[in-house]
Tab-separated table of C-alpha atoms in Angstrom:
chain	number	residue	atom	x	y	z
A	1	MET	CA	3.998	12.915	-18.238
A	2	LYS	CA	6.037	10.879	-20.692
A	3	ILE	CA	7.025	7.755	-18.758
A	4	ILE	CA	9.167	4.732	-19.655
A	5	ILE	CA	8.521	1.561	-17.612
A	6	LEU	CA	11.101	-1.226	-17.742
A	7	GLY	CA	9.657	-4.639	-16.887
A	8	ALA	CA	6.267	-6.091	-17.806
A	9	GLY	CA	5.961	-8.381	-14.790
A	10	GLN	CA	3.405	-8.022	-11.996
A	11	VAL	CA	4.795	-4.727	-10.677
A	12	GLY	CA	5.418	-3.195	-14.105
A	13	ALA	CA	1.984	-4.189	-15.411
A	14	SER	CA	0.280	-2.770	-12.327
A	15	VAL	CA	2.207	0.507	-12.583
A	16	ALA	CA	1.353	0.783	-16.280
A	17	GLU	CA	-2.334	0.123	-15.658
A	18	ASN	CA	-2.519	2.832	-13.000
A	19	LEU	CA	-0.604	5.455	-14.970
A	20	VAL	CA	-2.315	4.823	-18.312
A	21	SER	CA	-5.686	5.438	-16.667
A	22	GLU	CA	-4.446	8.919	-15.705
A	23	ALA	CA	-3.747	9.989	-19.300
A	24	ASN	CA	0.042	9.667	-19.182
A	25	ASP	CA	2.120	8.783	-22.256
A	26	ILE	CA	3.458	5.324	-21.355
A	27	THR	CA	6.083	3.165	-23.090
A	28	LEU	CA	6.630	-0.336	-21.690
A	29	VAL	CA	9.908	-2.189	-22.301
A	30	ASP	CA	10.496	-5.915	-21.744
A	31	THR	CA	12.367	-8.866	-23.218
A	32	ASN	CA	9.218	-11.015	-23.288
A	33	ALA	CA	7.212	-10.355	-26.466
A	34	GLU	CA	4.205	-12.315	-25.206
A	35	HIS	CA	3.857	-10.214	-22.049
A	36	LEU	CA	4.117	-7.022	-24.084
A	37	GLU	CA	1.471	-8.158	-26.560
A	38	ILE	CA	-1.004	-9.003	-23.793
A	39	LEU	CA	-0.566	-5.603	-22.136
A	40	ARG	CA	-0.638	-3.728	-25.448
A	41	ASP	CA	-3.989	-5.338	-26.274
A	42	ARG	CA	-5.399	-4.463	-22.848
A	43	LEU	CA	-3.969	-0.983	-22.266
A	44	GLU	CA	-3.368	2.095	-24.391
A	45	LEU	CA	0.407	2.158	-24.375
A	46	ARG	CA	3.471	1.747	-26.564
A	47	THR	CA	5.765	-1.267	-26.217
A	48	VAL	CA	9.408	-1.863	-27.089
A	49	LEU	CA	10.997	-5.307	-27.128
A	50	GLY	CA	14.524	-5.435	-25.701
A	51	ASN	CA	16.807	-5.043	-22.695
A	52	GLY	CA	16.062	-1.784	-20.890
A	53	ALA	CA	19.729	-1.277	-19.977
A	54	SER	CA	20.634	-0.873	-23.653
A	55	PRO	CA	21.058	2.748	-24.862
A	56	GLN	CA	19.469	1.906	-28.211
A	57	VAL	CA	16.430	0.282	-26.578
A	58	LEU	CA	15.990	3.326	-24.317
A	59	ARG	CA	16.302	5.606	-27.346
A	60	ASP	CA	13.616	3.564	-29.148
A	61	ALA	CA	11.432	3.935	-26.059
A	62	GLY	CA	11.706	7.733	-26.234
A	63	ALA	CA	14.329	8.442	-23.567
A	64	ASP	CA	15.454	11.592	-25.429
A	65	ASP	CA	12.415	13.518	-24.199
A	66	ALA	CA	10.974	11.330	-21.422
A	67	ASP	CA	10.124	12.804	-18.004
A	68	LEU	CA	10.441	9.677	-15.873
A	69	LEU	CA	12.067	6.233	-15.974
A	70	ILE	CA	10.617	3.490	-13.775
A	71	ALA	CA	12.905	0.423	-13.811
A	72	VAL	CA	11.046	-2.475	-12.175
A	73	THR	CA	12.466	-5.581	-13.882
A	74	GLN	CA	13.279	-8.673	-11.801
A	75	SER	CA	17.001	-7.876	-12.086
A	76	ASP	CA	18.616	-5.301	-9.775
A	77	GLN	CA	21.571	-5.096	-12.158
A	78	THR	CA	19.366	-4.254	-15.153
A	79	ASN	CA	17.483	-1.603	-13.171
A	80	LEU	CA	20.685	0.030	-11.920
A	81	CYS	CA	22.394	0.029	-15.320
A	82	ALA	CA	19.278	1.448	-16.980
A	83	CYS	CA	19.234	4.382	-14.534
A	84	ARG	CA	22.929	5.073	-15.126
A	85	VAL	CA	22.482	4.981	-18.929
A	86	ALA	CA	19.347	7.151	-18.735
A	87	LYS	CA	21.260	9.777	-16.747
A	88	THR	CA	24.541	9.716	-18.691
A	89	VAL	CA	23.288	9.331	-22.266
A	90	PHE	CA	19.883	11.011	-22.166
A	91	ASN	CA	19.968	13.182	-19.016
A	92	LEU	CA	16.519	11.810	-18.212
A	93	PRO	CA	15.215	13.949	-15.285
A	94	THR	CA	13.868	11.385	-12.808
A	95	ARG	CA	14.845	7.745	-12.383
A	96	ILE	CA	13.237	5.177	-10.070
A	97	ALA	CA	14.645	1.669	-9.569
A	98	ARG	CA	13.260	-1.463	-8.004
A	99	LEU	CA	15.952	-3.054	-5.827
A	100	ARG	CA	15.345	-6.434	-4.208
A	101	SER	CA	18.755	-6.790	-2.554
A	102	THR	CA	19.289	-5.136	0.817
A	103	ASP	CA	22.947	-4.431	-0.061
A	104	PHE	CA	22.075	-1.214	-1.859
A	105	VAL	CA	19.923	0.008	1.027
A	106	GLU	CA	22.895	-0.471	3.339
A	107	HIS	CA	25.144	1.491	0.941
A	108	PRO	CA	23.020	4.415	-0.304
A	109	GLU	CA	26.098	6.174	-1.682
A	110	LEU	CA	26.011	3.681	-4.563
A	111	LEU	CA	22.770	5.240	-5.748
A	112	ASN	CA	23.923	8.879	-5.950
A	113	SER	CA	24.425	10.786	-9.197
A	114	ASP	CA	28.124	9.881	-9.385
A	115	ASN	CA	27.356	6.158	-9.335
A	116	PHE	CA	24.116	4.486	-10.456
A	117	ALA	CA	22.143	7.777	-10.526
A	118	VAL	CA	18.970	6.449	-8.878
A	119	ASP	CA	16.714	9.244	-7.580
A	120	PHE	CA	14.348	6.931	-5.703
A	121	SER	CA	14.554	3.218	-4.967
A	122	ILE	CA	11.751	0.890	-3.911
A	123	CYS	CA	11.631	-2.701	-2.712
A	124	PRO	CA	8.105	-4.097	-3.273
A	125	GLU	CA	8.891	-7.192	-1.200
A	126	GLN	CA	9.818	-5.062	1.834
A	127	ILE	CA	6.763	-2.837	1.375
A	128	VAL	CA	4.482	-5.903	1.359
A	129	THR	CA	6.323	-7.336	4.382
A	130	ASP	CA	5.820	-4.124	6.389
A	131	TYR	CA	2.165	-4.028	5.336
A	132	ILE	CA	1.572	-7.591	6.593
A	133	LYS	CA	3.381	-6.798	9.865
A	134	ARG	CA	0.875	-4.009	10.552
A	135	LEU	CA	-2.011	-6.420	9.884
A	136	ILE	CA	-0.519	-8.922	12.336
A	137	ALA	CA	-0.395	-6.173	14.972
A	138	PHE	CA	-4.068	-5.290	14.272
A	139	PRO	CA	-5.679	-8.679	13.530
A	140	GLU	CA	-9.220	-7.273	13.269
A	141	ALA	CA	-8.311	-4.917	10.395
A	142	LEU	CA	-8.504	-5.450	6.620
A	143	GLN	CA	-6.027	-2.616	5.959
A	144	VAL	CA	-3.716	-0.555	8.163
A	145	LEU	CA	-1.980	2.401	6.498
A	146	GLU	CA	0.197	5.149	7.962
A	147	PHE	CA	0.590	8.831	7.100
A	148	ALA	CA	2.967	11.593	8.214
A	149	ASP	CA	5.688	9.183	9.350
A	150	GLY	CA	3.289	7.132	11.461
A	151	VAL	CA	1.576	9.993	13.311
A	152	LEU	CA	-1.792	9.238	11.665
A	153	SER	CA	-3.315	5.893	10.635
A	154	LEU	CA	-6.095	4.822	8.310
A	155	ILE	CA	-7.708	1.488	9.111
A	156	CYS	CA	-10.362	-0.517	7.342
A	157	VAL	CA	-12.512	-2.902	9.373
A	158	THR	CA	-15.607	-4.953	8.694
A	159	ALA	CA	-18.349	-3.855	11.104
A	160	PHE	CA	-19.671	-6.791	13.149
A	161	GLU	CA	-22.949	-7.290	14.966
A	162	GLY	CA	-22.331	-6.344	18.570
A	163	GLY	CA	-19.810	-3.574	17.925
A	164	PRO	CA	-20.703	-0.569	20.160
A	165	LEU	CA	-21.216	1.788	17.206
A	166	VAL	CA	-22.809	-0.751	14.833
A	167	GLY	CA	-26.484	0.029	14.323
A	168	HIS	CA	-26.042	3.632	15.476
A	169	PRO	CA	-25.569	6.898	13.533
A	170	LEU	CA	-22.042	8.264	13.163
A	171	LYS	CA	-22.855	11.333	15.256
A	172	ALA	CA	-23.012	8.976	18.265
A	173	LEU	CA	-19.256	8.440	17.916
A	174	ARG	CA	-18.452	11.626	19.862
A	175	TYR	CA	-20.408	10.275	22.851
A	176	HIS	CA	-18.738	6.856	22.680
A	177	MET	CA	-15.234	8.370	22.530
A	178	PRO	CA	-15.460	11.955	23.793
A	179	ASN	CA	-11.693	12.335	24.170
A	180	VAL	CA	-10.655	10.831	20.819
A	181	GLU	CA	-10.658	12.677	17.507
A	182	VAL	CA	-11.703	10.262	14.739
A	183	ARG	CA	-13.094	10.597	11.238
A	184	ILE	CA	-15.034	7.957	9.317
A	185	ALA	CA	-13.542	8.641	5.876
A	186	ALA	CA	-15.740	6.267	3.871
A	187	ILE	CA	-18.110	3.349	4.140
A	188	TYR	CA	-18.489	0.619	1.529
A	189	ARG	CA	-21.803	-1.253	1.655
A	190	LEU	CA	-22.201	-4.258	-0.652
A	191	GLY	CA	-19.215	-2.951	-2.617
A	192	GLU	CA	-20.662	0.542	-3.176
A	193	PRO	CA	-19.215	3.691	-1.515
A	194	LEU	CA	-21.243	5.851	0.857
A	195	ILE	CA	-20.206	9.385	1.794
A	196	PRO	CA	-20.490	9.372	5.612
A	197	GLU	CA	-22.691	11.979	7.273
A	198	GLY	CA	-23.826	12.431	10.850
A	199	ASP	CA	-27.051	10.483	10.310
A	200	THR	CA	-25.386	7.597	8.418
A	201	THR	CA	-25.867	4.340	10.321
A	202	ILE	CA	-23.177	1.653	10.279
A	203	LEU	CA	-24.598	-1.790	9.504
A	204	PRO	CA	-23.053	-5.232	10.081
A	205	GLY	CA	-20.905	-6.172	7.073
A	206	ASP	CA	-20.008	-2.579	6.150
A	207	GLU	CA	-16.368	-1.901	5.268
A	208	VAL	CA	-15.523	1.165	7.358
A	209	PHE	CA	-12.434	3.342	6.783
A	210	CYS	CA	-11.409	5.290	9.901
A	211	LEU	CA	-8.755	7.985	10.339
A	212	ALA	CA	-7.284	8.744	13.749
A	213	ALA	CA	-4.012	9.410	15.516
A	214	THR	CA	-2.071	6.140	15.564
A	215	VAL	CA	-2.100	6.032	19.382
A	216	HIS	CA	-5.935	5.851	19.323
A	217	ILE	CA	-6.377	3.236	16.588
A	218	ARG	CA	-7.106	0.271	18.858
A	219	GLN	CA	-9.767	2.206	20.736
A	220	VAL	CA	-11.415	3.192	17.444
A	221	MET	CA	-11.418	-0.388	16.194
A	222	ARG	CA	-13.211	-1.590	19.304
A	223	GLU	CA	-16.172	0.617	18.365
A	224	MET	CA	-16.689	-1.370	15.142
A	225	ARG	CA	-16.226	-4.925	16.341
A	226	ARG	CA	-15.325	-7.075	19.283
A	227	SER	CA	-11.574	-7.301	19.858
A	228	ASP	CA	-9.908	-10.499	18.714
A	229	ARG	CA	-7.576	-12.242	21.086
A	230	VAL	CA	-3.913	-11.314	20.806
A	231	THR	CA	-2.011	-13.019	17.979
A	232	ARG	CA	0.671	-15.380	19.287
A	233	ARG	CA	1.029	-18.255	16.805
A	234	VAL	CA	1.733	-17.521	13.139
A	235	MET	CA	2.166	-20.048	10.329
A	236	ILE	CA	3.731	-18.898	7.051
A	237	ALA	CA	3.186	-20.940	3.901
A	238	GLY	CA	6.075	-20.215	1.536
A	239	GLY	CA	9.680	-19.338	2.308
A	240	GLY	CA	10.274	-17.024	-0.647
A	241	ASN	CA	11.492	-13.428	-0.431
A	242	ILE	CA	8.424	-12.128	1.396
A	243	GLY	CA	7.988	-15.213	3.605
A	244	LEU	CA	11.611	-15.074	4.754
A	245	ARG	CA	11.616	-11.298	5.300
A	246	LEU	CA	8.431	-11.534	7.369
A	247	ALA	CA	9.587	-14.519	9.444
A	248	ARG	CA	12.875	-12.802	10.189
A	249	SER	CA	11.156	-9.594	11.314
A	250	ILE	CA	8.506	-11.166	13.585
A	251	GLU	CA	10.178	-14.283	15.014
A	252	GLY	CA	11.227	-12.370	18.123
A	253	ASP	CA	7.624	-11.436	18.987
A	254	TYR	CA	5.565	-14.437	17.839
A	255	ASN	CA	5.721	-18.215	17.710
A	256	VAL	CA	6.459	-18.662	13.981
A	257	LYS	CA	6.412	-21.737	11.742
A	258	VAL	CA	7.439	-21.586	8.073
A	259	ILE	CA	6.455	-24.316	5.598
A	260	GLU	CA	8.522	-24.533	2.387
A	261	VAL	CA	8.121	-27.258	-0.264
A	262	ASP	CA	11.600	-26.966	-1.807
A	263	LYS	CA	14.254	-28.885	0.161
A	264	HIS	CA	17.209	-26.623	-0.688
A	265	ARG	CA	15.248	-23.437	-0.036
A	266	ALA	CA	13.993	-24.810	3.310
A	267	GLU	CA	17.558	-25.598	4.368
A	268	ALA	CA	18.766	-22.162	3.259
A	269	ILE	CA	16.144	-20.164	5.163
A	270	ALA	CA	16.552	-22.340	8.271
A	271	THR	CA	20.117	-21.044	8.580
A	272	GLN	CA	18.866	-17.431	8.410
A	273	LEU	CA	16.233	-17.714	11.141
A	274	ARG	CA	17.053	-17.834	14.848
A	275	ARG	CA	13.780	-18.860	16.508
A	276	ALA	CA	11.269	-19.695	13.772
A	277	LEU	CA	10.716	-23.377	12.989
A	278	VAL	CA	11.184	-24.290	9.312
A	279	LEU	CA	9.290	-27.307	7.981
A	280	ARG	CA	9.716	-28.929	4.590
A	281	GLY	CA	6.378	-29.901	3.092
A	282	ASP	CA	3.321	-29.048	1.018
A	283	THR	CA	0.988	-26.468	2.569
A	284	THR	CA	-2.043	-28.249	1.059
A	285	ASP	CA	-1.121	-31.465	2.938
A	286	GLU	CA	-3.876	-31.981	5.530
A	287	LYS	CA	-1.782	-34.387	7.575
A	288	LEU	CA	1.092	-31.917	7.858
A	289	LEU	CA	-1.214	-29.086	8.923
A	290	GLU	CA	-2.928	-31.329	11.462
A	291	ASN	CA	0.398	-32.517	12.925
A	292	GLU	CA	1.582	-28.911	13.261
A	293	GLY	CA	-1.522	-27.854	15.198
A	294	ILE	CA	-3.307	-25.777	12.585
A	295	ASP	CA	-6.354	-25.550	14.868
A	296	GLU	CA	-4.251	-23.568	17.358
A	297	ILE	CA	-2.814	-21.119	14.798
A	298	ASP	CA	-3.953	-17.519	15.268
A	299	LEU	CA	-2.914	-16.361	11.796
A	300	PHE	CA	-2.164	-18.441	8.686
A	301	LEU	CA	-0.337	-16.550	5.918
A	302	ALA	CA	-0.075	-17.983	2.388
A	303	LEU	CA	2.834	-16.104	0.792
A	304	THR	CA	3.941	-18.265	-2.150
A	305	ASN	CA	4.108	-16.996	-5.754
A	306	ASP	CA	1.257	-19.272	-6.833
A	307	ASP	CA	-2.262	-17.800	-6.499
A	308	GLU	CA	-4.003	-21.183	-6.703
A	309	ASP	CA	-1.744	-22.722	-4.037
A	310	ASN	CA	-2.334	-19.740	-1.762
A	311	ILE	CA	-6.106	-19.955	-2.189
A	312	MET	CA	-6.186	-23.723	-1.622
A	313	SER	CA	-3.850	-23.763	1.402
A	314	THR	CA	-5.627	-20.825	3.049
A	315	SER	CA	-9.072	-22.358	2.492
A	316	LEU	CA	-7.841	-25.666	3.914
A	317	ALA	CA	-6.236	-23.971	6.935
A	318	LYS	CA	-9.474	-22.105	7.692
A	319	ARG	CA	-11.552	-25.263	7.421
A	320	MET	CA	-9.163	-27.064	9.779
A	321	GLY	CA	-9.437	-24.393	12.451
A	322	ALA	CA	-6.987	-21.540	11.799
A	323	ARG	CA	-8.530	-18.479	13.444
A	324	ARG	CA	-7.638	-15.925	10.761
A	325	THR	CA	-6.185	-16.296	7.261
A	326	LEU	CA	-4.372	-14.068	4.757
A	327	ALA	CA	-3.265	-14.821	1.197
A	328	LEU	CA	-1.133	-13.062	-1.388
A	329	ILE	CA	-3.087	-13.072	-4.656
A	330	ASN	CA	-1.694	-11.423	-7.775
A	331	ARG	CA	-4.794	-11.597	-9.947
A	332	ARG	CA	-7.171	-8.867	-8.834
A	333	SER	CA	-10.213	-10.812	-10.061
A	334	TYR	CA	-9.244	-13.695	-7.762
A	335	ALA	CA	-8.728	-11.388	-4.790
A	336	ASP	CA	-12.154	-9.778	-5.193
A	337	LEU	CA	-13.733	-13.213	-5.497
A	338	VAL	CA	-12.271	-14.935	-2.457
A	339	GLN	CA	-11.925	-12.262	0.263
A	340	GLY	CA	-14.562	-12.574	2.941
A	341	GLY	CA	-15.035	-16.334	2.530
A	342	PRO	CA	-12.442	-18.730	3.936
A	343	ILE	CA	-9.823	-16.059	3.197
A	344	ASP	CA	-10.179	-13.161	5.626
A	345	ILE	CA	-7.709	-10.880	3.829
A	346	ALA	CA	-6.558	-11.103	0.203
A	347	ILE	CA	-3.567	-8.912	-0.636
A	348	SER	CA	-2.472	-7.871	-4.103
A	349	PRO	CA	1.317	-7.392	-3.793
A	350	ALA	CA	1.493	-5.041	-6.774
A	351	GLN	CA	-1.359	-2.819	-5.528
A	352	THR	CA	0.113	-2.768	-2.034
A	353	SER	CA	3.526	-1.570	-3.194
A	354	ILE	CA	2.466	0.757	-5.995
A	355	GLY	CA	1.782	3.731	-3.712
A	356	SER	CA	5.505	4.375	-3.250
A	357	LEU	CA	5.854	4.764	-6.993
A	358	LEU	CA	2.727	6.831	-7.490
A	359	ALA	CA	3.866	9.415	-4.935
A	360	HIS	CA	6.714	10.359	-7.315
A	361	VAL	CA	4.385	10.648	-10.311
A	362	ARG	CA	1.613	12.709	-8.765
A	363	ARG	CA	1.369	16.411	-9.447
A	364	GLY	CA	1.784	18.828	-6.566
A	365	ASP	CA	3.603	18.000	-3.340
A	366	VAL	CA	2.223	14.488	-2.802
A	367	VAL	CA	4.027	12.773	0.076
A	368	ALA	CA	2.196	9.435	0.125
A	369	VAL	CA	-0.292	7.509	-1.968
A	370	HIS	CA	-2.100	4.447	-0.647
A	371	SER	CA	-4.124	2.138	-2.843
A	372	LEU	CA	-7.398	1.089	-1.201
A	373	ARG	CA	-9.760	-1.782	-1.972
A	374	ARG	CA	-7.165	-3.308	-4.331
A	375	GLY	CA	-6.827	-0.205	-6.480
A	376	ALA	CA	-10.449	0.972	-6.653
A	377	ALA	CA	-9.876	3.952	-4.316
A	378	GLU	CA	-6.931	5.998	-3.077
A	379	ALA	CA	-5.852	7.982	-0.049
A	380	LEU	CA	-3.408	10.835	-0.637
A	381	GLU	CA	-1.190	12.789	1.720
A	382	ILE	CA	-0.648	16.206	0.110
A	383	ILE	CA	1.260	19.172	1.522
A	384	ALA	CA	-0.666	22.425	1.028
A	385	HIS	CA	1.394	25.362	-0.269
A	386	GLY	CA	0.828	29.025	-1.078
A	387	ASN	CA	-1.632	31.533	0.332
A	388	ALA	CA	-5.236	32.618	-0.163
A	389	LYS	CA	-4.332	34.514	-3.369
A	390	ASP	CA	-2.664	31.742	-5.330
A	391	SER	CA	-3.975	28.506	-3.768
A	392	ASN	CA	-7.409	26.905	-4.041
A	393	VAL	CA	-7.104	25.412	-0.546
A	394	VAL	CA	-4.756	27.464	1.688
A	395	GLY	CA	-6.571	30.077	3.759
A	396	ARG	CA	-9.946	28.517	2.957
A	397	ALA	CA	-12.382	26.684	5.198
A	398	ILE	CA	-13.161	23.068	4.255
A	399	GLU	CA	-16.727	24.011	3.289
A	400	ASP	CA	-15.375	26.553	0.767
A	401	ILE	CA	-13.006	24.131	-1.009
A	402	ALA	CA	-14.372	22.820	-4.314
A	403	LEU	CA	-13.674	19.126	-3.714
A	404	PRO	CA	-15.103	16.788	-6.368
A	405	LYS	CA	-17.967	14.557	-5.241
A	406	GLY	CA	-16.534	11.394	-3.731
A	407	ALA	CA	-13.410	13.115	-2.340
A	408	THR	CA	-13.226	14.104	1.316
A	409	ILE	CA	-10.595	15.699	3.533
A	410	GLY	CA	-10.341	13.227	6.370
A	411	ALA	CA	-7.560	14.642	8.519
A	412	ILE	CA	-4.790	17.218	8.734
A	413	VAL	CA	-1.356	16.781	10.270
A	414	ARG	CA	-0.167	20.218	11.355
A	415	GLU	CA	3.425	20.953	12.325
A	416	GLU	CA	4.393	23.229	15.192
A	417	LEU	CA	7.761	24.869	14.549
A	418	ARG	CA	10.457	26.008	16.948
A	419	PRO	CA	11.903	29.535	16.587
A	420	ASP	CA	14.778	28.088	14.521
A	421	GLY	CA	12.304	26.654	12.010
A	422	LYS	CA	12.686	23.000	13.002
A	423	VAL	CA	9.609	20.857	13.667
A	424	MET	CA	8.791	20.745	17.376
A	425	ARG	CA	5.878	18.327	17.111
A	426	ARG	CA	3.137	17.157	14.802
A	427	GLY	CA	-0.494	17.210	15.821
A	428	VAL	CA	-3.506	15.508	14.232
A	429	VAL	CA	-6.468	17.737	13.405
A	430	ILE	CA	-9.767	16.076	12.515
A	431	PRO	CA	-11.297	18.888	10.450
A	432	HIS	CA	-14.833	20.238	10.530
A	433	HIS	CA	-16.632	22.350	7.940
A	434	ASP	CA	-15.100	25.581	9.272
A	435	THR	CA	-11.503	24.304	9.671
A	436	VAL	CA	-9.102	26.484	7.661
A	437	ILE	CA	-6.203	24.890	5.746
A	438	ALA	CA	-2.809	26.480	6.457
A	439	SER	CA	0.303	26.451	4.307
A	440	GLY	CA	2.476	23.476	5.258
A	441	ASP	CA	-0.443	21.326	6.416
A	442	HIS	CA	-0.282	17.641	5.481
A	443	VAL	CA	-3.817	17.059	4.183
A	444	ILE	CA	-5.193	13.514	3.963
A	445	VAL	CA	-7.681	13.233	1.107
A	446	PHE	CA	-9.787	10.108	0.613
A	447	CYS	CA	-10.988	9.403	-2.956
A	448	THR	CA	-13.716	6.772	-3.290
A	449	HIS	CA	-12.701	6.287	-6.925
A	450	LYS	CA	-9.236	6.679	-8.415
A	451	LYS	CA	-10.622	8.773	-11.308
A	452	LEU	CA	-11.007	11.628	-8.784
A	453	VAL	CA	-7.274	11.782	-8.081
A	454	ARG	CA	-6.334	14.085	-10.966
A	455	GLN	CA	-9.000	16.612	-9.948
A	456	VAL	CA	-7.745	16.588	-6.359
A	457	GLU	CA	-4.117	17.061	-7.459
A	458	LYS	CA	-5.097	19.980	-9.681
A	459	LEU	CA	-6.998	21.552	-6.790
A	460	PHE	CA	-3.871	21.534	-4.613
A	461	GLN	CA	-1.546	23.004	-7.234
A	462	VAL	CA	-0.555	26.606	-6.623
A	463	GLY	CA	-0.969	29.381	-9.158
A	464	PHE	CA	1.802	31.085	-11.123
A	465	THR	CA	1.993	33.950	-8.656
A	466	PHE	CA	3.350	31.610	-6.000
A	467	LEU	CA	5.772	29.915	-8.376
């Protein structure tokens, strides 16, 4: 695809890196020449210096024959104007805009073709907030991801000594949980992927990815490690966009404290929170953390925009007794370095939110894309179409599908329809070698390396007969 990306910040750079690696023709537009030069030296892409809302800049970027515009600058106004110009002047087919303000979500009519002409809108801050909320609900997990509107979940946990299944082969799982359908999608041992088989034994320290119906997730997690006590006290370091959104969404269920260093920002967010306590101070101040009972905090979240501050405050909180810690870290090299030490979970905001964008770029009917292990692997939700004559998957048993090595079909969400064609219910099928894929199935495919994604997408595309 020929893609124009507006904005060379954290989100734009991450999107460009992912799409360039998949052999797309990428042009990156930004007003910062230094940012463009750095990315041009690192990635194989074209750059254009200028304001992406300008018709001439879009023309220079190739809008006349582009397939997709992704506007992810820091400015909602720039992103909206760029989509309108791309539609009106160039009739560019698909336009995606990053929108940080909730006003546009509350008034979706502003985004239709008669107004700003935005086909899809994303809010990375809200995506990251929702992601952290799921981790708070499942404190033992490293990742919690949902498919098929929440019917199915994928969790990643670190296997601990003493977990019922740890030290036993995977085939023992059916005896431990005879009434629960679960699939171990992948295991990472010392950073290297293993393709799970019945005789594979889970060892302490393994990163285990499990797929199961969402209602069974807690039971599955208990097989890998001892359950942590329920999270009650949460401390948030940083009252920025994500910190405020998260505090506002969880203050009714948890005892929440927010620490913000800027006086005016602290006063502003205090007026927007009903129950959470807002403190003005430095999150690396030992005395402040001690006075606020850091040793009684169940979960410490460092959510500022500064990687070094997040690493330092989280490390300090852990040393002073916080039970579990999480930090937002933009640099992937930092995240890989620190997770598993004093920082239990390191989140890359750009990698967490990029799946919403990638779902619109993927070939075939891709409903959801989730980035795993900070971009190293992916999980796809793909709707199967066609029949046995024109599809490589529909009407075929799993064992007869030519999946590339490293890709596995972990689960299927199958819809049961009423006579009028409406969905009656959705059921989770954990497939076996002889399970046959049906048209309309939502198939969850786990790729241990992102380079496998293109092969998987091609496999699910239907032939010309169907089209």
